Short mmCIF file of C-alpha atoms in Angstrom, two decimals:
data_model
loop_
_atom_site.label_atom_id
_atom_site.label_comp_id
_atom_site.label_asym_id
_atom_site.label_seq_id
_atom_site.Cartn_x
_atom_site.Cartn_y
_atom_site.Cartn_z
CA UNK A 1283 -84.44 -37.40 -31.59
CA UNK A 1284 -81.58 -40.09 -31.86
CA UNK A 1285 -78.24 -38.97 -32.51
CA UNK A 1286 -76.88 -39.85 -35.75
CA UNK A 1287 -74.65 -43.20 -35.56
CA UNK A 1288 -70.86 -43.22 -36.69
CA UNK A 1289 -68.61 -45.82 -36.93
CA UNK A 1290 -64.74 -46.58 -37.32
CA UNK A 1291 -62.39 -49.77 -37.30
CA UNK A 1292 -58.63 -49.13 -37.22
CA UNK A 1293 -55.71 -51.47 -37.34
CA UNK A 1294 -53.49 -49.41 -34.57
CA UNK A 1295 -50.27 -50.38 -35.72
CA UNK A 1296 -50.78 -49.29 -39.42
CA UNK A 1297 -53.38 -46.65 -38.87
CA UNK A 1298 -55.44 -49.03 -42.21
CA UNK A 1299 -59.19 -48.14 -41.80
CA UNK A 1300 -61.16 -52.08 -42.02
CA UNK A 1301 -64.42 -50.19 -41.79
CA UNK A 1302 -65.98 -46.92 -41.90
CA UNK A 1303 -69.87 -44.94 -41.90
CA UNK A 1304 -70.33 -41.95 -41.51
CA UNK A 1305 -66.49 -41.48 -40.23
CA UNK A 1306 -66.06 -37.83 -41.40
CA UNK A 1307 -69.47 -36.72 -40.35
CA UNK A 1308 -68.95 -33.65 -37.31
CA UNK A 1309 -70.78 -34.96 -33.60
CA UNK A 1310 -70.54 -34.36 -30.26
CA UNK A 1311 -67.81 -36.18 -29.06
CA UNK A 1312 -69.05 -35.61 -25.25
CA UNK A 1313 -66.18 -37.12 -23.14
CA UNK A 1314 -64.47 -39.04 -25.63
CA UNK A 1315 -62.88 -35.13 -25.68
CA UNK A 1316 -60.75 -36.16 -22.30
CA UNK A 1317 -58.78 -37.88 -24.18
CA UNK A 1318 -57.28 -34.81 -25.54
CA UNK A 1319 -57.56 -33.13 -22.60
CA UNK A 1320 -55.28 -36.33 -20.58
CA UNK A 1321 -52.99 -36.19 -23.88
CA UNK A 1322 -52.23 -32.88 -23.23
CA UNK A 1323 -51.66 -33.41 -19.58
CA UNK A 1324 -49.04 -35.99 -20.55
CA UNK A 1325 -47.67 -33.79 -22.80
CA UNK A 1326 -47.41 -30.95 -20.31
CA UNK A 1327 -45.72 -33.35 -17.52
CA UNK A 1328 -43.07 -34.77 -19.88
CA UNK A 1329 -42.22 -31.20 -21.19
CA UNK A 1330 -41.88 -30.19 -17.42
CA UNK A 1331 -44.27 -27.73 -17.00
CA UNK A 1332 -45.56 -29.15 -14.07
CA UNK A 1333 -45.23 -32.57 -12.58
CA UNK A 1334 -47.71 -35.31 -11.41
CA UNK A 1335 -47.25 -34.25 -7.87
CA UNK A 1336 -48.04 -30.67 -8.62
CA UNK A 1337 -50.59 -29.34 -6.16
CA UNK A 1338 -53.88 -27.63 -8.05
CA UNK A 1339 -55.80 -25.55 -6.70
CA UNK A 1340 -59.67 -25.96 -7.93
CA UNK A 1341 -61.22 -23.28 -8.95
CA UNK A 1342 -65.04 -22.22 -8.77
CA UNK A 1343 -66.06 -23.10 -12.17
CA UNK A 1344 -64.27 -26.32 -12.08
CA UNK A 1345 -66.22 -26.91 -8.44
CA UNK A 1346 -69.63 -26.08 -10.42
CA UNK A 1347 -69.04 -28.58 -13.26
CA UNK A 1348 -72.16 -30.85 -13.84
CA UNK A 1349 -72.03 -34.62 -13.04
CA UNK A 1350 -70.48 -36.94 -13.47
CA UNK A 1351 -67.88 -35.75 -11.22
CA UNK A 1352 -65.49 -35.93 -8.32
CA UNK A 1353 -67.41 -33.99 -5.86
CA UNK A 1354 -64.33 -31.10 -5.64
CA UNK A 1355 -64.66 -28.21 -3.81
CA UNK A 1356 -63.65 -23.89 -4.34
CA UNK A 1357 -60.27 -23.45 -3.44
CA UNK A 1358 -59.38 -27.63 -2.20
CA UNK A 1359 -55.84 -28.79 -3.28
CA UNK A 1360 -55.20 -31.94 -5.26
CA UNK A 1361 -52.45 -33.29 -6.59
CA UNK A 1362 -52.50 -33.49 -10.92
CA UNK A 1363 -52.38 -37.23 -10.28
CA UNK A 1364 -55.52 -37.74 -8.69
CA UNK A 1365 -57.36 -35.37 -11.24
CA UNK A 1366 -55.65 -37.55 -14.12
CA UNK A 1367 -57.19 -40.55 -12.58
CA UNK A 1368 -60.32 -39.23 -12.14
CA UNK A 1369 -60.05 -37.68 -15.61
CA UNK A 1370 -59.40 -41.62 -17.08
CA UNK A 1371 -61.23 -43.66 -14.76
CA UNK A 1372 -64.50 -41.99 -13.85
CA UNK A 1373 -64.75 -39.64 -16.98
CA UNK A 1374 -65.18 -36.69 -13.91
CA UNK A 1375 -65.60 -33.49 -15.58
CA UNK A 1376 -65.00 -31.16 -13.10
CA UNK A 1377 -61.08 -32.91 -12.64
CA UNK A 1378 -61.42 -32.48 -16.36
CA UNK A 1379 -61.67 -28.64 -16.05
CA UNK A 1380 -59.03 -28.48 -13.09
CA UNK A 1381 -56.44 -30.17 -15.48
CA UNK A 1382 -57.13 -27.40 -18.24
CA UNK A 1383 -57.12 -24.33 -16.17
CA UNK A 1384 -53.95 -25.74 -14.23
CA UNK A 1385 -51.67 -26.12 -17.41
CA UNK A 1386 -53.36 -23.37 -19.39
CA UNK A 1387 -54.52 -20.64 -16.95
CA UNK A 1388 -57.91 -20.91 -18.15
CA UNK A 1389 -60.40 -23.51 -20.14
CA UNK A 1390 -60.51 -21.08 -22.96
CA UNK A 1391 -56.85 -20.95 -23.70
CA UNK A 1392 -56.91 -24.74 -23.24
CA UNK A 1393 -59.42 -25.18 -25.86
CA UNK A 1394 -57.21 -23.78 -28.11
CA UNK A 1395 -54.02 -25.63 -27.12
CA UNK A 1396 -56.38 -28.94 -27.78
CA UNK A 1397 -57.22 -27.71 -31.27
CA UNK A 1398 -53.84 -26.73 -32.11
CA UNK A 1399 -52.89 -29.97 -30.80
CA UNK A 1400 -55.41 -31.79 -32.82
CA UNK A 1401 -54.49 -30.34 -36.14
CA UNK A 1402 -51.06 -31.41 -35.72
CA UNK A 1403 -52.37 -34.90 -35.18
CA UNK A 1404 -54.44 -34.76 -38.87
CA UNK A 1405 -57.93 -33.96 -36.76
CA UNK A 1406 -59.08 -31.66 -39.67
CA UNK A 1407 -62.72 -31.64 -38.65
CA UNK A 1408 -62.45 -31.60 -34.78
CA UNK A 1409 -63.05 -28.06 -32.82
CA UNK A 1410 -63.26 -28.64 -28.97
CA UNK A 1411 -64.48 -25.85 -27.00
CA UNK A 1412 -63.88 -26.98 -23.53
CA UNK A 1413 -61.81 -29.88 -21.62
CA UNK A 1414 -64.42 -32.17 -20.52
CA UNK A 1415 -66.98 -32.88 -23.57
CA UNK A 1416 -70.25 -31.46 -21.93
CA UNK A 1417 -72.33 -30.18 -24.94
CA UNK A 1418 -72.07 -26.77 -26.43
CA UNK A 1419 -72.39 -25.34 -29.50
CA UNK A 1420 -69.68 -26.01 -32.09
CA UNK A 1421 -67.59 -28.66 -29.98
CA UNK A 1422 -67.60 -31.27 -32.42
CA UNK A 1423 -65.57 -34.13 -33.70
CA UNK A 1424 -65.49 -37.12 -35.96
CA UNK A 1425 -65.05 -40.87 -35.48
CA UNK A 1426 -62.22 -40.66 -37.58
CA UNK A 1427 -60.91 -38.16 -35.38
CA UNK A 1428 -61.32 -39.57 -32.06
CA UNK A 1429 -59.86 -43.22 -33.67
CA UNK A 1430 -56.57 -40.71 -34.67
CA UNK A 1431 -56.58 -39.59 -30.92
CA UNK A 1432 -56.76 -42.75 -29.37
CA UNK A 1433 -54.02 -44.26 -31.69
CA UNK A 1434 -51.94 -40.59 -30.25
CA UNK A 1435 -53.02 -42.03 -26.92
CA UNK A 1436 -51.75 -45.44 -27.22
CA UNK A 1437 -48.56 -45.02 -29.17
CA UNK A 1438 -47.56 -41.45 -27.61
CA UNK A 1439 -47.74 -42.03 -24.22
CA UNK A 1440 -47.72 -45.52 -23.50
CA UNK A 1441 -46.55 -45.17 -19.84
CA UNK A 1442 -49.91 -43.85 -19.13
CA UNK A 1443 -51.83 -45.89 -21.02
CA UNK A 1444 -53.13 -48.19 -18.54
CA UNK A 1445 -54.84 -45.66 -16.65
CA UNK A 1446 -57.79 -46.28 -19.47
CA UNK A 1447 -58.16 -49.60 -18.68
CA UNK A 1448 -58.07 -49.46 -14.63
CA UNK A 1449 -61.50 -50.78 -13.38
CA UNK A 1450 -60.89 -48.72 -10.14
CA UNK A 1451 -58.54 -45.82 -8.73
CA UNK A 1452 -57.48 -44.16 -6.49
CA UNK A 1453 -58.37 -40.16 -6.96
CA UNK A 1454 -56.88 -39.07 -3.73
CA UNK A 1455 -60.54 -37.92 -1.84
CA UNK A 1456 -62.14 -41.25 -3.26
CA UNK A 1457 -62.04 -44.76 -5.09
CA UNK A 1458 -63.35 -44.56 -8.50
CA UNK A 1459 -64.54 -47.01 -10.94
CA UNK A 1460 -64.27 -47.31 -14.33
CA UNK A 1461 -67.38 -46.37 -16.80
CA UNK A 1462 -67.28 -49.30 -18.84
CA UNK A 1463 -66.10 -52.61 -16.56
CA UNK A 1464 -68.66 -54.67 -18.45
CA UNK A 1465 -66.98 -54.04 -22.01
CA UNK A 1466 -63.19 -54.58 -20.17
CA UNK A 1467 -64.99 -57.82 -18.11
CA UNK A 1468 -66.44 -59.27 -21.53
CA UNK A 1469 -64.37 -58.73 -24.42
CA UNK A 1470 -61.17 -60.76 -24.87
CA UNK A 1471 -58.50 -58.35 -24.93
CA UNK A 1472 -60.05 -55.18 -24.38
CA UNK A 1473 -57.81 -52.52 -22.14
CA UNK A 1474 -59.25 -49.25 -22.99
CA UNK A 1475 -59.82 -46.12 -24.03
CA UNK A 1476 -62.73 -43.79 -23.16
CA UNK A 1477 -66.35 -43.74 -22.99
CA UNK A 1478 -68.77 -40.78 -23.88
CA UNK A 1479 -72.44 -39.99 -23.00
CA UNK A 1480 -74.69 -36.65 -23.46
CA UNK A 1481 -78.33 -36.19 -24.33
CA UNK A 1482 -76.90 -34.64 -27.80
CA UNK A 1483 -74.36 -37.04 -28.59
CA UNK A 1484 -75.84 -40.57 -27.32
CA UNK A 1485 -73.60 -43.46 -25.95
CA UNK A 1486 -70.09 -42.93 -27.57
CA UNK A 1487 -67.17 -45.47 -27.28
CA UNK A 1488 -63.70 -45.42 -28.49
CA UNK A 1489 -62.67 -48.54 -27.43
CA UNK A 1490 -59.03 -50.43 -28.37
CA UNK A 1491 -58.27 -54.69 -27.65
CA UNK A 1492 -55.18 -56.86 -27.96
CA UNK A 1493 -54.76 -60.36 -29.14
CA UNK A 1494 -51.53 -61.38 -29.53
CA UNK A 1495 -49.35 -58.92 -31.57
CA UNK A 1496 -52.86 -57.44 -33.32
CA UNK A 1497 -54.61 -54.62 -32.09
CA UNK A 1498 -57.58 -52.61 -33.11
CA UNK A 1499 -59.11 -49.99 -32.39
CA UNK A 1500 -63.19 -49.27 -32.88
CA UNK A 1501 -65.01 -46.33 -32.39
CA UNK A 1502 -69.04 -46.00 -32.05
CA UNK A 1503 -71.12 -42.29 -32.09
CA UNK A 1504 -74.96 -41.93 -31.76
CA UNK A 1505 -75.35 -45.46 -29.83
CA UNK A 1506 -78.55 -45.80 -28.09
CA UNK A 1507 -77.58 -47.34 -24.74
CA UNK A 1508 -74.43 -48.46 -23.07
CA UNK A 1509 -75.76 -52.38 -24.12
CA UNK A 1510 -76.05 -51.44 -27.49
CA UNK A 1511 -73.24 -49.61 -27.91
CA UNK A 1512 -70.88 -52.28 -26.09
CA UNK A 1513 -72.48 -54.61 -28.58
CA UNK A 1514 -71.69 -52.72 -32.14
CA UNK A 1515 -68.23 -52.13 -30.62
CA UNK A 1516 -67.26 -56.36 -30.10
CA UNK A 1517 -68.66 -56.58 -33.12
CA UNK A 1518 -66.76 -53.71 -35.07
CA UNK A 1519 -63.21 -55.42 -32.87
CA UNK A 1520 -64.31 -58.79 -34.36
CA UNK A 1521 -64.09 -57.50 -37.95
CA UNK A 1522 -61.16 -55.99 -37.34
CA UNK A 1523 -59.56 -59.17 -35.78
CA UNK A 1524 -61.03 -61.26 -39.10
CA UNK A 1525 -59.17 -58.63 -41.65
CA UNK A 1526 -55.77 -57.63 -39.69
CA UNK A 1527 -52.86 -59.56 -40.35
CA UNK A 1528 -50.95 -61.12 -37.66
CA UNK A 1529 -47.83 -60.02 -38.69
CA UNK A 1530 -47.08 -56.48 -40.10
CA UNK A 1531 -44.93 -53.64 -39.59
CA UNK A 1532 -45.42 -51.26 -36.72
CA UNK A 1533 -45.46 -47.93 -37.86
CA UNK A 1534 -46.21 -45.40 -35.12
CA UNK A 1535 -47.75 -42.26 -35.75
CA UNK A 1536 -45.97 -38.82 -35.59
CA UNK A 1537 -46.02 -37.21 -32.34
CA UNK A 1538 -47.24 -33.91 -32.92
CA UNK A 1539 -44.84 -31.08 -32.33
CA UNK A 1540 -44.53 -29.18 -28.56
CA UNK A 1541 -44.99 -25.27 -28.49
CA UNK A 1542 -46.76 -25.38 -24.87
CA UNK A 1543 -49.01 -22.09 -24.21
CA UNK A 1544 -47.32 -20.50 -27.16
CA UNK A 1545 -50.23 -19.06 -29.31
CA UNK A 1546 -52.88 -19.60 -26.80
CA UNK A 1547 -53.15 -16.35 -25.03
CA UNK A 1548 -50.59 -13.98 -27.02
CA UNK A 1549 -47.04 -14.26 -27.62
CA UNK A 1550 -46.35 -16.01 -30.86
CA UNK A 1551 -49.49 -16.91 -33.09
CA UNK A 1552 -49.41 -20.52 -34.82
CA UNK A 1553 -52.05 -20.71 -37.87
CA UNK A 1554 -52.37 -23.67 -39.14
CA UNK A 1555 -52.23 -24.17 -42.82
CA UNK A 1556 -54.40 -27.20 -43.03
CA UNK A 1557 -57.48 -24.44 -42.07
CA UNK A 1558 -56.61 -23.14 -45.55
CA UNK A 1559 -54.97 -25.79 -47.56
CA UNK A 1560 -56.47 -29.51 -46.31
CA UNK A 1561 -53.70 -30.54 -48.39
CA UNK A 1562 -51.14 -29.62 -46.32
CA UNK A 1563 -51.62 -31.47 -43.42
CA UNK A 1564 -49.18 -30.94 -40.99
CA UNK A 1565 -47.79 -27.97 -41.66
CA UNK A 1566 -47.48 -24.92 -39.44
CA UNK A 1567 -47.23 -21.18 -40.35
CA UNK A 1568 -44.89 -18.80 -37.17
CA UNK A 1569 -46.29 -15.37 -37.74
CA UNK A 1570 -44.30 -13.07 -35.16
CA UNK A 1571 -45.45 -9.31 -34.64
CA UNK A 1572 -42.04 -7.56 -35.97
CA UNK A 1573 -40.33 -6.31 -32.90
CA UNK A 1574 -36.88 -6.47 -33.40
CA UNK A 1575 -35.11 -3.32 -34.97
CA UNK A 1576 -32.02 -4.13 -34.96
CA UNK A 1577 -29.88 -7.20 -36.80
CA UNK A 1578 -29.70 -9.80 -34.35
CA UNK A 1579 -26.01 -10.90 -36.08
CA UNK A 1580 -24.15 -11.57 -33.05
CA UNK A 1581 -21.37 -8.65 -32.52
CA UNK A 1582 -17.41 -9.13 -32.19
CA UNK A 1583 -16.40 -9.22 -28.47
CA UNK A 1584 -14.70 -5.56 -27.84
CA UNK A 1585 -11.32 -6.19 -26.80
CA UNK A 1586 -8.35 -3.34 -24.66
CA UNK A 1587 -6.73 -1.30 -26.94
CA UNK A 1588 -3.30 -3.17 -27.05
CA UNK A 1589 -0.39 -3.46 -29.98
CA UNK A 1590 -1.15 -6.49 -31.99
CA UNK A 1591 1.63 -9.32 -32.41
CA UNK A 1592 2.07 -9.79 -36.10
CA UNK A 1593 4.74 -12.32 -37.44
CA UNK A 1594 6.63 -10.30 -39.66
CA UNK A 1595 7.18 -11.67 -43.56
CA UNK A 1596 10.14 -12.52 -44.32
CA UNK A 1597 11.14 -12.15 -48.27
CA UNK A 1598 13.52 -15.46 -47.56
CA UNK A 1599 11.93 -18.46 -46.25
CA UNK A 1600 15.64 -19.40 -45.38
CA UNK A 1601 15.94 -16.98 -43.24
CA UNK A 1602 12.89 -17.40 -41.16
CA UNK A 1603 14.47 -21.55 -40.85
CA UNK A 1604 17.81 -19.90 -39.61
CA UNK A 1605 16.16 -17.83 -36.65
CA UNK A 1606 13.85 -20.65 -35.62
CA UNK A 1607 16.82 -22.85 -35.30
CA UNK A 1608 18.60 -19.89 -32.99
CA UNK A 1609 15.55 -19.72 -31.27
CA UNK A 1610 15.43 -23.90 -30.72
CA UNK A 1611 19.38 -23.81 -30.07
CA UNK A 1612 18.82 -20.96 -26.62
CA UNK A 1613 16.54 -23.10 -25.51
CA UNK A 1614 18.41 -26.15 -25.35
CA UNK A 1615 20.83 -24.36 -23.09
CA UNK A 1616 18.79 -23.14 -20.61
CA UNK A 1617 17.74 -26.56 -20.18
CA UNK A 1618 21.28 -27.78 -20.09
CA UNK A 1619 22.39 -25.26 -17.44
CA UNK A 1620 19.68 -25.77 -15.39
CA UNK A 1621 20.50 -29.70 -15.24
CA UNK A 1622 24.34 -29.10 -13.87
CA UNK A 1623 25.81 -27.98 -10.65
CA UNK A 1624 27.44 -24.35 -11.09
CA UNK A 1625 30.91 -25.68 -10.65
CA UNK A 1626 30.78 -27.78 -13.73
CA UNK A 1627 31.75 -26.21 -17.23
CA UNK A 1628 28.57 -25.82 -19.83
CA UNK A 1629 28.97 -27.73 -22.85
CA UNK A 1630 28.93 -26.01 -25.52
CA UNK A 1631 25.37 -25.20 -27.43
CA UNK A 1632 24.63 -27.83 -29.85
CA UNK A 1633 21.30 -28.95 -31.74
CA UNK A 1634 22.47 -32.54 -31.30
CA UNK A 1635 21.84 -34.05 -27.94
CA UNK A 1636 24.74 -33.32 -25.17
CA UNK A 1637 25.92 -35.95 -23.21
CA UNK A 1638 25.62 -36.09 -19.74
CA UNK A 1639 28.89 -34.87 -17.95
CA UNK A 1640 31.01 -37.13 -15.10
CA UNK A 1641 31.39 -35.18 -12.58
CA UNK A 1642 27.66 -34.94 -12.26
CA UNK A 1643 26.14 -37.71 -9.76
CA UNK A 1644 23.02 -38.86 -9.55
CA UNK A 1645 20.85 -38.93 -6.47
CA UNK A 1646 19.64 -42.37 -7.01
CA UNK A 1647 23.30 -43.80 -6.80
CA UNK A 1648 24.31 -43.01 -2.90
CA UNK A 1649 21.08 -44.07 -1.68
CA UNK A 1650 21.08 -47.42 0.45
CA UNK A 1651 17.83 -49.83 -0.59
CA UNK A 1652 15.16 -49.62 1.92
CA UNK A 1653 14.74 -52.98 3.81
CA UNK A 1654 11.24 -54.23 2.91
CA UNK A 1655 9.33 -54.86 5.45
CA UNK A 1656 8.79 -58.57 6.62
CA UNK A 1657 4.90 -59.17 6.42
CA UNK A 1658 3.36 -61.86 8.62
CA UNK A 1659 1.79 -64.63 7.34
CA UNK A 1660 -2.04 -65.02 7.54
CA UNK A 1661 -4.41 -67.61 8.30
CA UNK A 1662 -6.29 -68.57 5.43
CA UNK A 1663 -9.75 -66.58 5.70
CA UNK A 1664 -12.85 -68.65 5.31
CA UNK A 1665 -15.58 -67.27 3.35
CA UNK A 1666 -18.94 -67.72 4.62
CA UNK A 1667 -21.18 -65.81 2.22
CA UNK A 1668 -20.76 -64.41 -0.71
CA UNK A 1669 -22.12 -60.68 -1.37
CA UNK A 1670 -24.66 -59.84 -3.17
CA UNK A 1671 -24.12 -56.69 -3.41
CA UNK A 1672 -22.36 -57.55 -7.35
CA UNK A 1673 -24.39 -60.74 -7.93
CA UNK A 1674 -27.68 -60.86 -10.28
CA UNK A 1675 -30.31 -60.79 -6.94
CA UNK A 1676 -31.62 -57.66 -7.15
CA UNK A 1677 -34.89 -56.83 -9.28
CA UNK A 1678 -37.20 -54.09 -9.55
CA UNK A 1679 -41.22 -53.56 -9.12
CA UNK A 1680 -43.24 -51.52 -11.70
CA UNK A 1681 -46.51 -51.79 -10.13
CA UNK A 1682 -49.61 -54.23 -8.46
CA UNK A 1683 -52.22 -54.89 -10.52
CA UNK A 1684 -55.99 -56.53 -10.32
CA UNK A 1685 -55.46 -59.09 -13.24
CA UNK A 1686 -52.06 -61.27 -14.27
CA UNK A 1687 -52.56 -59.99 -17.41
CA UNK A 1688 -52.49 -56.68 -16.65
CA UNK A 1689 -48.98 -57.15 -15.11
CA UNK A 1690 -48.00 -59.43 -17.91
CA UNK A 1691 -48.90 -55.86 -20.53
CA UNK A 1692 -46.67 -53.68 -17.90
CA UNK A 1693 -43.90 -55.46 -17.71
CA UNK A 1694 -43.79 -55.79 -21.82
CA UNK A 1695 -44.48 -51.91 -22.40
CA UNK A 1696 -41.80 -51.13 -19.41
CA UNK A 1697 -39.25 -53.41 -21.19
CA UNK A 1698 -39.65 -52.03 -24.17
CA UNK A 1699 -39.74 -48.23 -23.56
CA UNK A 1700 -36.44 -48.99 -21.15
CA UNK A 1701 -34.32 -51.58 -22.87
CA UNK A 1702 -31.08 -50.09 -21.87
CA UNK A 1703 -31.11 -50.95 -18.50
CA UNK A 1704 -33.78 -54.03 -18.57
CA UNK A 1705 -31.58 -55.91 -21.07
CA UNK A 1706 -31.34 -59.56 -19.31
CA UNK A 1707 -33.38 -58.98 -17.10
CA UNK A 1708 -36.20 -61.74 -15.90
CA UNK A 1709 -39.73 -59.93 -15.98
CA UNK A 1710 -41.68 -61.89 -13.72
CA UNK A 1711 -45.54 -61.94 -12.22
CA UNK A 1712 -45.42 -62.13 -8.38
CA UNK A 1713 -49.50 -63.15 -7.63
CA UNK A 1714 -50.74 -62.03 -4.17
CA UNK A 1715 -53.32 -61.76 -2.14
CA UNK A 1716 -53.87 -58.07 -2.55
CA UNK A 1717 -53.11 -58.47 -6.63
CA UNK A 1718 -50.27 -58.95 -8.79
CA UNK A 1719 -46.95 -57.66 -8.59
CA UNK A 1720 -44.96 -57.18 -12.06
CA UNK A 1721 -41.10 -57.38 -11.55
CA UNK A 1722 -37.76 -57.68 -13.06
CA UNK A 1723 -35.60 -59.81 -11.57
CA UNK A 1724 -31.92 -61.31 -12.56
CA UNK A 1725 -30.13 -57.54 -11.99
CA UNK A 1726 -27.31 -56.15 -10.09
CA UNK A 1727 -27.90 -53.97 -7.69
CA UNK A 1728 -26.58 -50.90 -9.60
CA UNK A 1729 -28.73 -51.90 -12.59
CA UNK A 1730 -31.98 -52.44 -10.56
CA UNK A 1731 -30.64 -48.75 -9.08
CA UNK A 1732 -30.20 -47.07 -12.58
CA UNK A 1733 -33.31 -48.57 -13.90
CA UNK A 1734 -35.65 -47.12 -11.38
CA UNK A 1735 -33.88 -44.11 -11.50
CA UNK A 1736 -34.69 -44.00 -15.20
CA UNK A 1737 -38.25 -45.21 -14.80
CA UNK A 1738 -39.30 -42.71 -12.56
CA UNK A 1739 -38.10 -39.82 -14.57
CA UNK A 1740 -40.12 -41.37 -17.22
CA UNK A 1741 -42.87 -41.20 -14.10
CA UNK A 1742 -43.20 -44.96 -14.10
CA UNK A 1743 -43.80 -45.88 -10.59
CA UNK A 1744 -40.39 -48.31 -9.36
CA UNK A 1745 -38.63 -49.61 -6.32
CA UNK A 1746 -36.36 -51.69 -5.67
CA UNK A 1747 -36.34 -55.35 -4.28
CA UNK A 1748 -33.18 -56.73 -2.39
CA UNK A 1749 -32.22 -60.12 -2.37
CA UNK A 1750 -34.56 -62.25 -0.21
#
C-alpha cells in the first residue's frame, strides 16, 4: 500500500504558506525527524552542555541501530562532531541515537525533550518517539510541521546550516555522502535540508533553495521514489519562486525557549498548554512539587551586638549649624599646625583662609636647577619597511568549500551573524586546487584576532592569515 502523499510550500522569510494538501494530515516523518534531533544538538552545544569536541561513548543500542548507518561499534569513542555530520550528511541512524542518549541520558528522555521542543516551535500535531525516524507506532508528524522545523533549522542556527547541504563529510571513521546530491546537483539554488525514507512513510523530502534574496522552502510525504519525489519538490520550489516577492520583510521565527533536561526525567514538569488549549500556542505551564516550607524572603544579615550611633535631634536647627561650624573650625587647625615648624607661633583659628607665615621656607626655593643633560644628536634613521603589524593586511578564513558558491553563502551568513568585528572588512573567494577558500581580508591584526576569537565561540571554524 502507498503511503498517503503530503505537500507544503513556504516562503522562509515570512513563514506565508503558497501551497498546501494534506499539510495537517499525521505521517511518518522517518528521518526528516533528525532534524529535531541535530536542532537539539545545536541547542545543547550553544547552551554549554557539552561541546562539539565532546567525546561519546556509543552505546549498545545505538551500535544495533538498523541501516543506514555509520557502522559504530559498543563502547567506541567519537567526538559529537563526527556524529552531527553523520547525523546531516548520511541520515546515519545509529549517530542519530548516540547524539540523543549523549545529551539526554537515554532516547526516551530525548523523545520527550524533542516534543517539548516541538510544541514550543507551534508543532501541534508532531509526537516523535525516538531520535532517528525509524518507524514505530505513534511517531508521527505533519508537513506543516516538518516545513516549521526546517524554517527553526535555517533561521535558528544558521552557523550550522550548511552541514545539510554538504555533498560529502568527514565523520571521523569515514567519508560520507550526502542522500540527495542529485536534487543539490540539479536544482538552481538548492542547499538543503533533509531527506526521509521507510517502507511506512515512502520517499520524504524537506527540501529549502535560494535565488537571490527569496527563499522557499517545500516539503513532500508519501513520494514513491527518490525520482519522483525530487521531481514534485522542483516543482513545488518553482511555484513558490512564481508567487514570492522579491522584496519583503524578514521576519524570523521565535526561537523556542531553553529548559535543557528539565522535565524529561523528573525535576520540574513542563505541560504544555497547547495539549489542552490549541489556542494557546506557545504557552507553558511550571508545575513544581511543593517542597519548600519555609518563606524564601531573604533574611537581614545578623550583625555584633554593639551601641548604635544615632544623631541626636536637636529642637534648634541653629544650634546643630553652630556645632558643625566648631567642628569645621578644629579641623582647620590641625591642618594648620601640621603645615608649620614648631618654633613658629599658630595663627589664630579662623574659618577664613590663613595666610601662609614668613618665617616658613619652602623646600623648592634653596634647591639649585638640575643641569639637563646634553643629548647627542642622531643620525637620521632610514625606514625600510613599514609594519604590518597596525596596517589593514591581515584577514581571516571561515572554511574550504567544494563549490564558489558555497563560499560565497559562508562568507554572507558569517558577516552577518558577526558584524561587529567584520565591519570593513573585504570577504573574498580564494579558488584552489583542493576547493575554495572563503576569507575576510582588509583587517588589522587585532581585528582578524578578535574576530576569530568570536567566531569560534560561536563554533565557526577560523584562523588567521598574515600578511603574504
Amino acid at each position: 500500500m502507498a503511503a498517503p502523499y503530503a505537500g507544503m510550500v513556504m516562503d522562509a522569510r515570512t513563514g506565508k504558506v503558497y501551497y498546501s494538501e494534506n499539510a495537517d494530515t499525521r505521517l511518518h516523518p522517518a528521518s526528516l525527524t533528525k532534524m529535531m534531533t541535530l536542532y537539539i544538538a545545536f541547542e545543547a552545544v550553544e547552551n554549554g552542555e557539552l561541546s562539539m569536541d565532546t567525546l561519546v561513548t556509543i552505546s549498545q543500542k545505538a551500535a544495533s541501530e538498523p541501516p543506514s548507518k555509520l557502522g559504530l561499534r559498543a563502547g567506541q569513542k567519537i567526538k559529537l562532531r563526527y556524529l552531527v555530520r553523520a547525523a546531516a550528511v548520511k541520515s546515519a541512524n545509529d549517530a542519530a541515537t548516540a547524539i540523543g542518549e549523549a545529551i539526554s541520558g537515554s532516547e526516551a528522555a530525548f523523545a520527550r525533550r524533542m516534543n517539548r521542543t516541538a510544541k514550543e516551535m507551534g508543532m501541534t500535531r508532531t509526537t516523535f518517539k525516538n531520535a532517528h525516524g525509524l518507524t514505530e507506532s505513534g511517531h508521527l508528524s505533519t508537513a506543516r510541521d516538518m516545513s516549521i522545523l526546517g524554517r527553526h533549522v535555517l533561521y535558528d542556527y544558521p552557523e550550522y546550516y550548511n552541514l545539510f547541504g554538504r555533498k560529502t563529510a568527514d565523520a571521523g571513521v569515514r567519508t560520507v555522502s550526502h542522500t540527495n546530491r542529485r536534487l543539490l546537483d540539479s536544482y538552481k539554488g538548492a542547499d538543503g535540508i533533509k531527506t526521509g525514507y521507510t517502507r511506512a512513510a515512502g520517499f520524504n523530502l524537506v527540501a529549502s533553495a535560494e535565488r537571490g534574496s527569496e527563499r522557499i522552502i517545500a516539503t513532500v510525504f508519501g513520494g514513491k521514489s527518490t525520482a519522483t519525489r525530487n521531481a514534485q519538490v522542483e516543482k513545488l520550489l518553482d511555484l513558490g519562486f512564481r508567487k514570492a516577492p522579491s522584496r519583503i520583510a524578514l521576519h524570523r521565527p521565535g526561537k523556542p525557549r531553553y529548559y535543557g533536561n528539565a522535565g524529561t526525567g523528573g525535576g520540574t514538569q513542563i505541560a504544555s498548554a497547547s495539549q489542552t488549549d490549541s489556542r494557546a500556542r506557545g504557552k507553558t505551564i511550571r508545575v513544581v512539587t511543593p517542597s519548600v516550607k519555609t518563606s524564601l524572603r531573604p533574611q537581614m544579615r545578623p550583625v555584633p551586638d554593639a551601641p548604635l550611633l544615632v544623631a541626636e535631634v536637636k529642637d534648634d536647627i541653629n544650634s546643630l549649624l553652630q556645632e558643625a561650624q566648631k567642628v569645621e573650625v578644629t579641623e582647620i587647625q590641625q591642618v594648620a599646625a601640621a603645615s608649620i615648624p614648631a618654633t613658629a607661633t599658630a595663627p589664630a583659628a579662623s574659618v577664613k583662609p590663613v595666610s601662609r607665615p614668613k618665617n616658613v621656607v619652602l623646600a623648592a626655593a634653596t634647591t639649585k636647577p638640575t643641569p639637563k643633560p646634553k643629548v647627542a644628536q642622531k643620525d637620521a634613521e632610514v625606514v625600510s619597511r613599514i609594519s604590518t603589524s597596525g596596517g589593514r593586511h591581515w584577514g581571516i578564513n571561515v572554511g574550504r568549500f567544494t563549490t564558489k558558491y558555497a563560499a560565497e553563502k559562508m562568507l554572507l551568513k558569517t558577516a552577518l551573524a558577526e558584524m561587529a568585528t567584520l565591519d570593513g572588512s573585504l570577504r573574498k573567494v580564494v579558488s584552489r586546487t583542493q576547493g575554495h577558500d572563503a576569507n575576510f581580508m582588509g583587517m588589522t591584526r587585532e581585528q582578524a584576532d578578535l574576530a576569530c576569537r568570536r567566531l569560534q565561540a560561536r563554533q565557526v571554524t577560523c584562523f588567521m592569515i598574515g600578511p603574504s
